[in-house]
Amino acid sequence: MAITTEYLDGISFEIAKQKYYNANKVNAKMEEIKSAVAELIAENEMLRAELVEMGSTKERIAELMISTQAAADKMLAEAKAEAEQIIADAKSQAESIELERSFQTQAASLGLSQKQIEAIEKLNKQLDDFNVAQATQIFRLKQALMSLAIDK
């Protein structure tokens, strides 16, 4: 039973002997009101508990979103760094190919022997390998610095 203004307005007691109310009817109505109030109190307590639970759930969701955003930012930074390294490597390879073609053209015009050309190419390969090793070390240092920056 819900307590509404209409319900309360509808409560009336018969007057017994022209100046007294019927005690049994008053007691019965009071029991109905007590029962309705007890239901409202229980419902109120349940709603308050749900509200507290929703608040803590909201906080957990907010924390999860913050940590997810941080992880996404870190992944994005790592992906960008890796993409930059891939682009740099590709440019370096393109330059090497271009230099090799240019060298072969110049070597042919100078009349170098095949052994001389092979010796020069061997030295160029060693130089390229050395440059790749240095580039890899630089890339690793950049990643470490970015990780430190993100962690702070």
Short mmCIF file of C-alpha atoms in Angstrom, two decimals:
data_model
loop_
_atom_site.label_atom_id
_atom_site.label_comp_id
_atom_site.label_asym_id
_atom_site.label_seq_id
_atom_site.Cartn_x
_atom_site.Cartn_y
_atom_site.Cartn_z
CA MET A 1 0.00 0.00 0.00
CA ALA A 2 1.39 3.39 -0.99
CA ILE A 3 0.87 6.46 1.09
CA THR A 4 -0.48 9.27 -1.07
CA THR A 5 -2.23 12.53 -0.25
CA GLU A 6 -5.48 11.00 -1.49
CA TYR A 7 -5.04 8.08 0.90
CA LEU A 8 -4.40 10.36 3.84
CA ASP A 9 -7.33 12.64 2.89
CA GLY A 10 -9.56 9.58 2.73
CA ILE A 11 -8.91 8.57 6.31
CA SER A 12 -11.88 9.31 8.51
CA PHE A 13 -13.08 7.90 11.76
CA GLU A 14 -16.63 7.45 12.88
CA ILE A 15 -17.56 9.27 15.98
CA ALA A 16 -19.08 6.99 18.56
CA LYS A 17 -21.66 8.39 20.92
CA GLN A 18 -21.34 11.78 19.23
CA LYS A 19 -17.97 12.74 20.69
CA TYR A 20 -15.65 9.74 20.64
CA TYR A 21 -13.99 7.81 17.82
CA ASN A 22 -14.30 4.05 17.45
CA ALA A 23 -11.05 2.82 19.01
CA ASN A 24 -10.93 -0.41 16.97
CA LYS A 25 -11.19 1.45 13.67
CA VAL A 26 -8.54 4.01 14.72
CA ASN A 27 -6.18 1.19 15.78
CA ALA A 28 -6.77 -0.67 12.48
CA LYS A 29 -5.97 2.44 10.45
CA MET A 30 -2.88 3.11 12.54
CA GLU A 31 -1.67 -0.45 11.83
CA GLU A 32 -2.14 0.15 8.08
CA ILE A 33 -0.17 3.41 8.30
CA LYS A 34 2.61 1.75 10.32
CA SER A 35 2.84 -1.03 7.75
CA ALA A 36 3.05 1.47 4.87
CA VAL A 37 5.68 3.54 6.68
CA ALA A 38 7.75 0.38 7.38
CA GLU A 39 7.62 -0.47 3.64
CA LEU A 40 8.75 3.06 2.76
CA ILE A 41 11.61 2.91 5.25
CA ALA A 42 12.79 -0.45 3.84
CA GLU A 43 12.55 0.85 0.28
CA ASN A 44 14.42 4.01 1.24
CA GLU A 45 17.24 1.99 2.83
CA MET A 46 17.47 -0.27 -0.23
CA LEU A 47 17.64 2.75 -2.55
CA ARG A 48 20.34 4.36 -0.43
CA ALA A 49 22.41 1.15 -0.56
CA GLU A 50 22.01 1.02 -4.34
CA LEU A 51 23.06 4.67 -4.58
CA VAL A 52 26.23 3.99 -2.57
CA GLU A 53 27.00 0.97 -4.76
CA MET A 54 26.49 3.02 -7.92
CA GLY A 55 28.85 5.67 -6.58
CA SER A 56 31.63 3.18 -5.96
CA THR A 57 31.00 1.58 -9.35
CA LYS A 58 31.27 5.00 -10.96
CA GLU A 59 34.62 5.56 -9.26
CA ARG A 60 35.90 2.16 -10.44
CA ILE A 61 34.79 2.92 -14.00
CA ALA A 62 36.53 6.30 -13.89
CA GLU A 63 39.76 4.71 -12.64
CA LEU A 64 39.54 2.05 -15.34
CA MET A 65 39.02 4.69 -18.02
CA ILE A 66 42.02 6.69 -16.81
CA SER A 67 44.31 3.65 -16.79
CA THR A 68 42.99 2.57 -20.20
CA GLN A 69 43.67 6.03 -21.61
CA ALA A 70 47.21 5.97 -20.21
CA ALA A 71 47.83 2.55 -21.77
CA ALA A 72 46.42 3.76 -25.09
CA ASP A 73 48.63 6.85 -24.99
CA LYS A 74 51.67 4.69 -24.28
CA MET A 75 50.82 2.30 -27.12
CA LEU A 76 50.29 5.22 -29.49
CA ALA A 77 53.63 6.76 -28.55
CA GLU A 78 55.39 3.41 -29.05
CA ALA A 79 53.66 2.92 -32.40
CA LYS A 80 54.67 6.40 -33.53
CA ALA A 81 58.27 5.79 -32.50
CA GLU A 82 58.30 2.46 -34.32
CA ALA A 83 56.76 4.05 -37.41
CA GLU A 84 59.39 6.79 -37.37
CA GLN A 85 62.11 4.15 -37.13
CA ILE A 86 60.61 2.14 -40.02
CA ILE A 87 60.45 5.28 -42.15
CA ALA A 88 64.03 6.18 -41.26
CA ASP A 89 65.20 2.65 -42.13
CA ALA A 90 63.32 2.74 -45.43
CA LYS A 91 64.87 6.11 -46.32
CA SER A 92 68.29 4.77 -45.43
CA GLN A 93 67.77 1.69 -47.61
CA ALA A 94 66.53 3.84 -50.48
CA GLU A 95 69.61 6.05 -50.19
CA SER A 96 71.84 2.97 -50.14
CA ILE A 97 70.21 1.58 -53.27
CA GLU A 98 70.52 4.94 -54.97
CA LEU A 99 74.18 5.25 -53.99
CA GLU A 100 74.90 1.72 -55.17
CA ARG A 101 73.35 2.41 -58.57
CA SER A 102 75.26 5.64 -58.81
CA PHE A 103 78.47 3.86 -57.80
CA GLN A 104 77.98 1.11 -60.36
CA THR A 105 77.39 3.69 -63.07
CA GLN A 106 80.51 5.63 -62.07
CA ALA A 107 82.57 2.43 -61.70
CA ALA A 108 81.57 1.32 -65.18
CA SER A 109 82.47 4.74 -66.62
CA LEU A 110 85.86 4.68 -64.84
CA GLY A 111 86.65 1.21 -66.11
CA LEU A 112 87.20 -0.43 -62.68
CA SER A 113 87.71 -4.18 -62.61
CA GLN A 114 85.10 -6.55 -61.18
CA LYS A 115 87.40 -7.31 -58.18
CA GLN A 116 87.75 -3.61 -57.42
CA ILE A 117 83.99 -3.10 -57.61
CA GLU A 118 83.38 -6.12 -55.31
CA ALA A 119 85.94 -4.82 -52.78
CA ILE A 120 84.27 -1.40 -52.73
CA GLU A 121 80.81 -2.98 -52.38
CA LYS A 122 82.10 -5.12 -49.48
CA LEU A 123 83.34 -1.98 -47.71
CA ASN A 124 80.01 -0.24 -48.37
CA LYS A 125 78.12 -3.22 -46.90
CA GLN A 126 80.29 -3.13 -43.77
CA LEU A 127 79.62 0.59 -43.46
CA ASP A 128 75.85 0.01 -43.88
CA ASP A 129 75.91 -2.72 -41.21
CA PHE A 130 77.74 -0.36 -38.87
CA ASN A 131 75.16 2.39 -39.53
CA VAL A 132 72.26 -0.02 -38.88
CA ALA A 133 73.80 -1.06 -35.55
CA GLN A 134 74.15 2.59 -34.53
CA ALA A 135 70.59 3.38 -35.66
CA THR A 136 69.26 0.44 -33.63
CA GLN A 137 71.05 1.68 -30.52
CA ILE A 138 69.71 5.19 -31.06
CA PHE A 139 66.18 3.80 -31.51
CA ARG A 140 66.44 1.84 -28.26
CA LEU A 141 67.64 4.93 -26.42
CA LYS A 142 64.71 6.93 -27.81
CA GLN A 143 62.26 4.26 -26.66
CA ALA A 144 63.76 4.23 -23.18
CA LEU A 145 63.53 8.02 -22.96
CA MET A 146 59.91 7.99 -24.16
CA SER A 147 59.03 5.31 -21.60
CA LEU A 148 60.56 7.43 -18.84
CA ALA A 149 58.67 10.49 -20.06
CA ILE A 150 55.36 8.61 -20.20
CA ASP A 151 55.86 7.07 -16.75
CA LYS A 152 56.35 10.53 -15.24
#
